[in-house]
Short mmCIF file of C-alpha atoms in Angstrom, two decimals:
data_model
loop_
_atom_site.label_atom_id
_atom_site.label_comp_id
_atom_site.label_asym_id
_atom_site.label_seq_id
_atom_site.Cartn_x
_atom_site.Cartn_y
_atom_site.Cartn_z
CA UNK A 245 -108.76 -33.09 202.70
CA UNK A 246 -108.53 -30.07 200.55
CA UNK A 247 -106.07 -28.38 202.61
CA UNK A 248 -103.94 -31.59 203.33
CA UNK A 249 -104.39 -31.64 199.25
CA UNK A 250 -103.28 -28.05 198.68
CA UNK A 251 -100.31 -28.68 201.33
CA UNK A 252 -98.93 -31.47 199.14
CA UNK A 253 -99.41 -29.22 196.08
CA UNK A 254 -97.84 -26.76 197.42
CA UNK A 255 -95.00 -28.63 199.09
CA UNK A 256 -94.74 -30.64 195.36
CA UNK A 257 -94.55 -27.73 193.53
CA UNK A 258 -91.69 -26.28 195.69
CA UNK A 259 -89.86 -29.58 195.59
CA UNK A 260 -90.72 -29.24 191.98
CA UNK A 261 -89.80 -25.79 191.14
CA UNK A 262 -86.54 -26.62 193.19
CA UNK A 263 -85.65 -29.89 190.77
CA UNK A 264 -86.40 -28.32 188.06
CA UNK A 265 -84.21 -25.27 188.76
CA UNK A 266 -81.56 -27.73 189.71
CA UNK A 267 -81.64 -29.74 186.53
CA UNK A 268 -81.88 -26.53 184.20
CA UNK A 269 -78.88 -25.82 185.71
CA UNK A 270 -77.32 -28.86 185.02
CA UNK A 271 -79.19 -29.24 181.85
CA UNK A 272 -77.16 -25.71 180.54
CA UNK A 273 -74.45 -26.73 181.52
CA UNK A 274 -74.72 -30.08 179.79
CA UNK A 275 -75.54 -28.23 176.73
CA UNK A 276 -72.78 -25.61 176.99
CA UNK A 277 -70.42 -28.91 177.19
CA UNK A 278 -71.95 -30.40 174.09
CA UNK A 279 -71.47 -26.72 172.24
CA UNK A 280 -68.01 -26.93 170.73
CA UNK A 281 -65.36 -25.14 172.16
CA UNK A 282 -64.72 -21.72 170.81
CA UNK A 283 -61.10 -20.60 169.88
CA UNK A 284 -58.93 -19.41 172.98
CA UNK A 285 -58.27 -15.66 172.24
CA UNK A 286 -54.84 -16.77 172.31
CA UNK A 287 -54.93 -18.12 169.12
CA UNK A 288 -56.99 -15.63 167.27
CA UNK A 289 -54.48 -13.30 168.46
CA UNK A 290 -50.97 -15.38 167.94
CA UNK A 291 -52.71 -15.61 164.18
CA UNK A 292 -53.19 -12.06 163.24
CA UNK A 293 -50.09 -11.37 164.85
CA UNK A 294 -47.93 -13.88 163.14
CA UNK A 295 -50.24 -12.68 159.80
CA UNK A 296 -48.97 -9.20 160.20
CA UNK A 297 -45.21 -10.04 160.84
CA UNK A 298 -45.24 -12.51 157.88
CA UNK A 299 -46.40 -9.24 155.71
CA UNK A 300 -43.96 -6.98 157.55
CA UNK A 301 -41.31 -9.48 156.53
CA UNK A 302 -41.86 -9.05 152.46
CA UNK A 303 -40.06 -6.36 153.25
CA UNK A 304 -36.35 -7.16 153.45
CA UNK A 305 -34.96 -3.96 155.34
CA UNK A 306 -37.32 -5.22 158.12
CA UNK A 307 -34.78 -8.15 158.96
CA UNK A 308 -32.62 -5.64 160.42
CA UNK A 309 -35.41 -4.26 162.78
CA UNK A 310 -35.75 -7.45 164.05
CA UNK A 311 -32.00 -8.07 164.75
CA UNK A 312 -32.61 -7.12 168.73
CA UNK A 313 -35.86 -9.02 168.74
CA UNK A 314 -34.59 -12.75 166.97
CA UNK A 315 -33.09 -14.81 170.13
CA UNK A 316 -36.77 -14.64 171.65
CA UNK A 317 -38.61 -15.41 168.04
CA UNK A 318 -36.38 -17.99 167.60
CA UNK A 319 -36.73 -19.69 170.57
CA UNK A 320 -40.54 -19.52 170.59
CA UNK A 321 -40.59 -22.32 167.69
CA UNK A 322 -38.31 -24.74 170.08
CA UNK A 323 -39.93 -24.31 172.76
CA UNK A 324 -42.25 -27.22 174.98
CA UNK A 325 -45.88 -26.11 174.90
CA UNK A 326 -49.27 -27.57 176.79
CA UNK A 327 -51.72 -28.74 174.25
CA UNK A 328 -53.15 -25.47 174.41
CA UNK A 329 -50.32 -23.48 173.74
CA UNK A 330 -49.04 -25.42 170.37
CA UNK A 331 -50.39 -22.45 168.16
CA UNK A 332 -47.76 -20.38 169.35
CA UNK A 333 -45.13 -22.58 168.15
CA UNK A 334 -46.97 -22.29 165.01
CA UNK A 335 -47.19 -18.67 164.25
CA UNK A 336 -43.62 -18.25 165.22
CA UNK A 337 -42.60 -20.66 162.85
CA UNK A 338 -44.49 -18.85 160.20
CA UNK A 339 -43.08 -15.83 160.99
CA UNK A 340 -39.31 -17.09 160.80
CA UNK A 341 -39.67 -18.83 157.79
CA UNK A 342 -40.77 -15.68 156.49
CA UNK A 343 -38.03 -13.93 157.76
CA UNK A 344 -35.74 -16.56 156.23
CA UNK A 345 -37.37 -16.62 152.51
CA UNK A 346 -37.04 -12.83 152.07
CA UNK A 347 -35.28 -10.69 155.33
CA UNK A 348 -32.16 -12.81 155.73
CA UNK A 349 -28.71 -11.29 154.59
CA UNK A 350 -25.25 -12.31 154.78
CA UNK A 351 -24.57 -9.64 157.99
CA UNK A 352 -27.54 -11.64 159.98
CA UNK A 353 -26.55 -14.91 159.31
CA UNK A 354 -22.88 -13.86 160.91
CA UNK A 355 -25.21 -12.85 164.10
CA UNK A 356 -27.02 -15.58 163.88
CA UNK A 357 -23.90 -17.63 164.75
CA UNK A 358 -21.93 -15.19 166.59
CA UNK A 359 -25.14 -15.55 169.07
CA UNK A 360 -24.95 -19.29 168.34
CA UNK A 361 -28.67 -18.95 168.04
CA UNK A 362 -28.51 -22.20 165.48
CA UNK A 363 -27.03 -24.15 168.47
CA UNK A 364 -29.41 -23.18 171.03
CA UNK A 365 -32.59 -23.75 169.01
CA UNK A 366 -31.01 -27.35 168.54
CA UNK A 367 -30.81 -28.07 171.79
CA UNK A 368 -34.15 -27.28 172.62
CA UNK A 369 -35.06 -29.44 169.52
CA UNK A 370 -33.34 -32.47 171.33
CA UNK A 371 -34.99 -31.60 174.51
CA UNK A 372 -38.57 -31.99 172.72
CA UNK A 373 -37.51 -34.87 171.09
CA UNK A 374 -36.36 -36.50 174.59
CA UNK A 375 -32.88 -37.16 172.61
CA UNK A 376 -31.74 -35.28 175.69
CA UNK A 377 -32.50 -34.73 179.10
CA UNK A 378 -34.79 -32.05 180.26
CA UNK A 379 -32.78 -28.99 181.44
CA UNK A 380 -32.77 -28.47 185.18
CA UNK A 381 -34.84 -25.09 185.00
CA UNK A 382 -38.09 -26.92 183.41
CA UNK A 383 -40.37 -27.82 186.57
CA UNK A 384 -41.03 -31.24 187.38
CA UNK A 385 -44.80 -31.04 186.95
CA UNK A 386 -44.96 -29.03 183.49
CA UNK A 387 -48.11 -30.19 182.08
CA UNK A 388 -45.66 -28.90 178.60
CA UNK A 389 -45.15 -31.72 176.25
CA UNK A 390 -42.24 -33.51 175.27
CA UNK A 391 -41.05 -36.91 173.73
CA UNK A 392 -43.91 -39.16 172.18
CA UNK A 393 -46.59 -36.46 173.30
CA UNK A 394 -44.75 -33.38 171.61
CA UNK A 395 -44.62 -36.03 168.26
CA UNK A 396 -48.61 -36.12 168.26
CA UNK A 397 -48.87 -32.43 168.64
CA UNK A 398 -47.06 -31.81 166.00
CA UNK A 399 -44.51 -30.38 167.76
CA UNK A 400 -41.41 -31.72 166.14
CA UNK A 401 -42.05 -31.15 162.97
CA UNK A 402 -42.85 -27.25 163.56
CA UNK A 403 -39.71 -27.42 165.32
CA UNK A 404 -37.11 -29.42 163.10
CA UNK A 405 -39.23 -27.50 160.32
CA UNK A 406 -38.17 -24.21 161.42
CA UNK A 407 -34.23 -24.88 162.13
CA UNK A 408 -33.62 -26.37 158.81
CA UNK A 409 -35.31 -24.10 156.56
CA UNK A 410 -33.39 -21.22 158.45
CA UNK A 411 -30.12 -23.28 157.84
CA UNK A 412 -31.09 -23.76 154.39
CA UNK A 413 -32.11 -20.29 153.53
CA UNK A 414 -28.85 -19.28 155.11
CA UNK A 415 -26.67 -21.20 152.73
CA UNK A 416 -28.04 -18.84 149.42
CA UNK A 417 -26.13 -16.06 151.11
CA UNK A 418 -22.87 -17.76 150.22
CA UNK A 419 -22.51 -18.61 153.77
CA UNK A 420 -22.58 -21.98 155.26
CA UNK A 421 -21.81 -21.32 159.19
CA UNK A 422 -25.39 -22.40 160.07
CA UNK A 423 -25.38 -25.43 158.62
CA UNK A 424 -21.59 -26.16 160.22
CA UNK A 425 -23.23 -25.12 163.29
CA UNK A 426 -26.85 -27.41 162.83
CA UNK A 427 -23.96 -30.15 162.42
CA UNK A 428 -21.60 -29.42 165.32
CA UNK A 429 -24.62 -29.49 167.86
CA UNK A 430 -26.23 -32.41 166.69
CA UNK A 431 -28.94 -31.66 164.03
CA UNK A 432 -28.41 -34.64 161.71
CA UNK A 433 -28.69 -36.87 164.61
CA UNK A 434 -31.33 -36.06 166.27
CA UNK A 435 -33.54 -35.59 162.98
CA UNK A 436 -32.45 -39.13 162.36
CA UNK A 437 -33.73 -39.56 165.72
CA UNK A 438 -37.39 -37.74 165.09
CA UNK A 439 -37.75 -39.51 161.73
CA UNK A 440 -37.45 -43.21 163.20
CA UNK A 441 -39.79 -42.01 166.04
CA UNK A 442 -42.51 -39.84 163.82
CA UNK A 443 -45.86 -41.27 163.04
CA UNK A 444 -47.00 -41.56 159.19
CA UNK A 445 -48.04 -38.05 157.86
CA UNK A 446 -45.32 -36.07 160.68
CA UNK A 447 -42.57 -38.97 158.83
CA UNK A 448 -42.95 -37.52 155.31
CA UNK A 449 -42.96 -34.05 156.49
CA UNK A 450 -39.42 -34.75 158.25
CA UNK A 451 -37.96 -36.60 155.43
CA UNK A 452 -38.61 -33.50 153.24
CA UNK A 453 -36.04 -31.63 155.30
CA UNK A 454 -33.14 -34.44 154.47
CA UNK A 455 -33.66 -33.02 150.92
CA UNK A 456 -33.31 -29.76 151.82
CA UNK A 457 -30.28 -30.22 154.02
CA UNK A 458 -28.56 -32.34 151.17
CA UNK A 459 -29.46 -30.02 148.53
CA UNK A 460 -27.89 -26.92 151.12
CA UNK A 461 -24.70 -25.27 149.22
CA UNK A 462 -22.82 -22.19 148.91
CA UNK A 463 -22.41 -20.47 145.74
CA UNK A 464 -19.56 -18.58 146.74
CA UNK A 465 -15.91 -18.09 146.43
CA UNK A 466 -15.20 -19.01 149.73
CA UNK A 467 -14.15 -15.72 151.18
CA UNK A 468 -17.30 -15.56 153.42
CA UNK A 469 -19.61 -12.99 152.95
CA UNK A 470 -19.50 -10.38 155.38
CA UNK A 471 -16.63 -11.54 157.11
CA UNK A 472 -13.98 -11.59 154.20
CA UNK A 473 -12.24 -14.89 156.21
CA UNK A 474 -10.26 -16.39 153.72
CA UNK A 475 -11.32 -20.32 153.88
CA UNK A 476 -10.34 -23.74 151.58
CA UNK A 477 -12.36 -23.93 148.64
CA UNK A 478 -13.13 -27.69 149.37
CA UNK A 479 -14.86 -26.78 152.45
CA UNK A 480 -17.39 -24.54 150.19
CA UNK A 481 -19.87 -28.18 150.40
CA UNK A 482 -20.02 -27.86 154.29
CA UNK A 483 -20.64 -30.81 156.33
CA UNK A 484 -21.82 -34.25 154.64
CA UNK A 485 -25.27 -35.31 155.49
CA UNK A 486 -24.82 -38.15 157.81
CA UNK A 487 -27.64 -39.85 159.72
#
């Protein structure tokens, strides 16, 4: 009896010792679950770098170092993200409207739309919106967000955001071929288009950018900074805001 006992202690504890190992292991990982979720290193590092290059950009003569570098910074804040990846569109928003408050001159606002970069980062604006069709290079099974998704994310707004504070910021350089071009591709229309579709909070934050479009001018003589085009005073106004 005492062996048979010491048998079924001995084959208990073994089944035991091999539960409980099984549940600690599930039991850490339940509590590793529970833990919240640190921040990807991604985003610590998209921060600090978009923190530096906000500082950098203080500095106007930096706006010319970054000439070579602007088609990919300004695509970055267009661009369809996973849920995951929506910081970047952040920082690289930050970063532009830096650039735009205190690096933009005259000369790069005539690259700006010699590269039709105002055009481009329009489209892809429409394309997040789902105002028009994904282009054929984006793979059928992105888990990237667009339409009603890229709206929650916040998305649009970062995007829309970004566009029309560079168009706005352009227009103080007695220039107003950004804002012709934010027109000619489509920008009033498909901000009309995000503001009817936006959710409260994203709404307001949208509808602060039909001020700053309408309030867009040149304070010029029409000659065109940096370009010395001679042009009709009436068209100093630019296109009318029309949604």
């Amino acid at each position: 009896d005492a062996n048979y006992d010491d048998a079924d202690n001995d084959g208990g504890g073994n089944t035991n010792e091999d539960d409980h190992d099984d549940d600690g292991n599930t039991n850490e990982d339940d509590d590793s679950a529970s833990l919240p979720a640190t921040r990807p290193v991604s985003t610590r590092a998209a921060k600090k770098v978009s923190r530096l290059l906000c500082l950098l950009c203080a500095d106007a003569s930096v706006g010319e170092q970054l000439r070579p570098h602007l088609f990919g910074l300004l695509a970055l804040s267009g661009a369809s993200y996973p849920r995951s990846g929506v910081h970047i569109a952040t920082a690289a928003s930050d970063v532009i409207l830096a650039f735009a408050a205190s690096c933009l001159s005259a000369s790069l606002v005539w690259f700006l739309h010699d590269r039709k970069m105002i055009v481009h980062m329009t489209d892809d604006v429409k394309e997040l919106c789902s105002a028009a069709a994904p282009s054929a290079s984006a793979p059928s099974n992105s888990r990237c967000l667009y339409g009603p998704d890229a709206e929650e994310a916040g998305l649009w707004v970062v995007a829309l955001k970004t566009v029309v504070r560079l168009v706005a910021a352009s227009c103080r350089h007695r220039c107003d071929e950004l804002l012709r071009d934010y027109d000619a591709a489509g920008g009033y229309r498909v901000l009309a288009h995000a503001i009817a579709r936006s959710e409260g909070g994203r709404a307001a934050k949208l509808l602060e950018l039909v001020t700053a479009l309408a309030c867009c001018r040149t304070d010029g003589d029409g000659t065109g900074a940096g370009r010395g085009d001679e042009r009709d005073a009436d068209d100093l106004d630019g296109p009318s805001l029309d949604l």
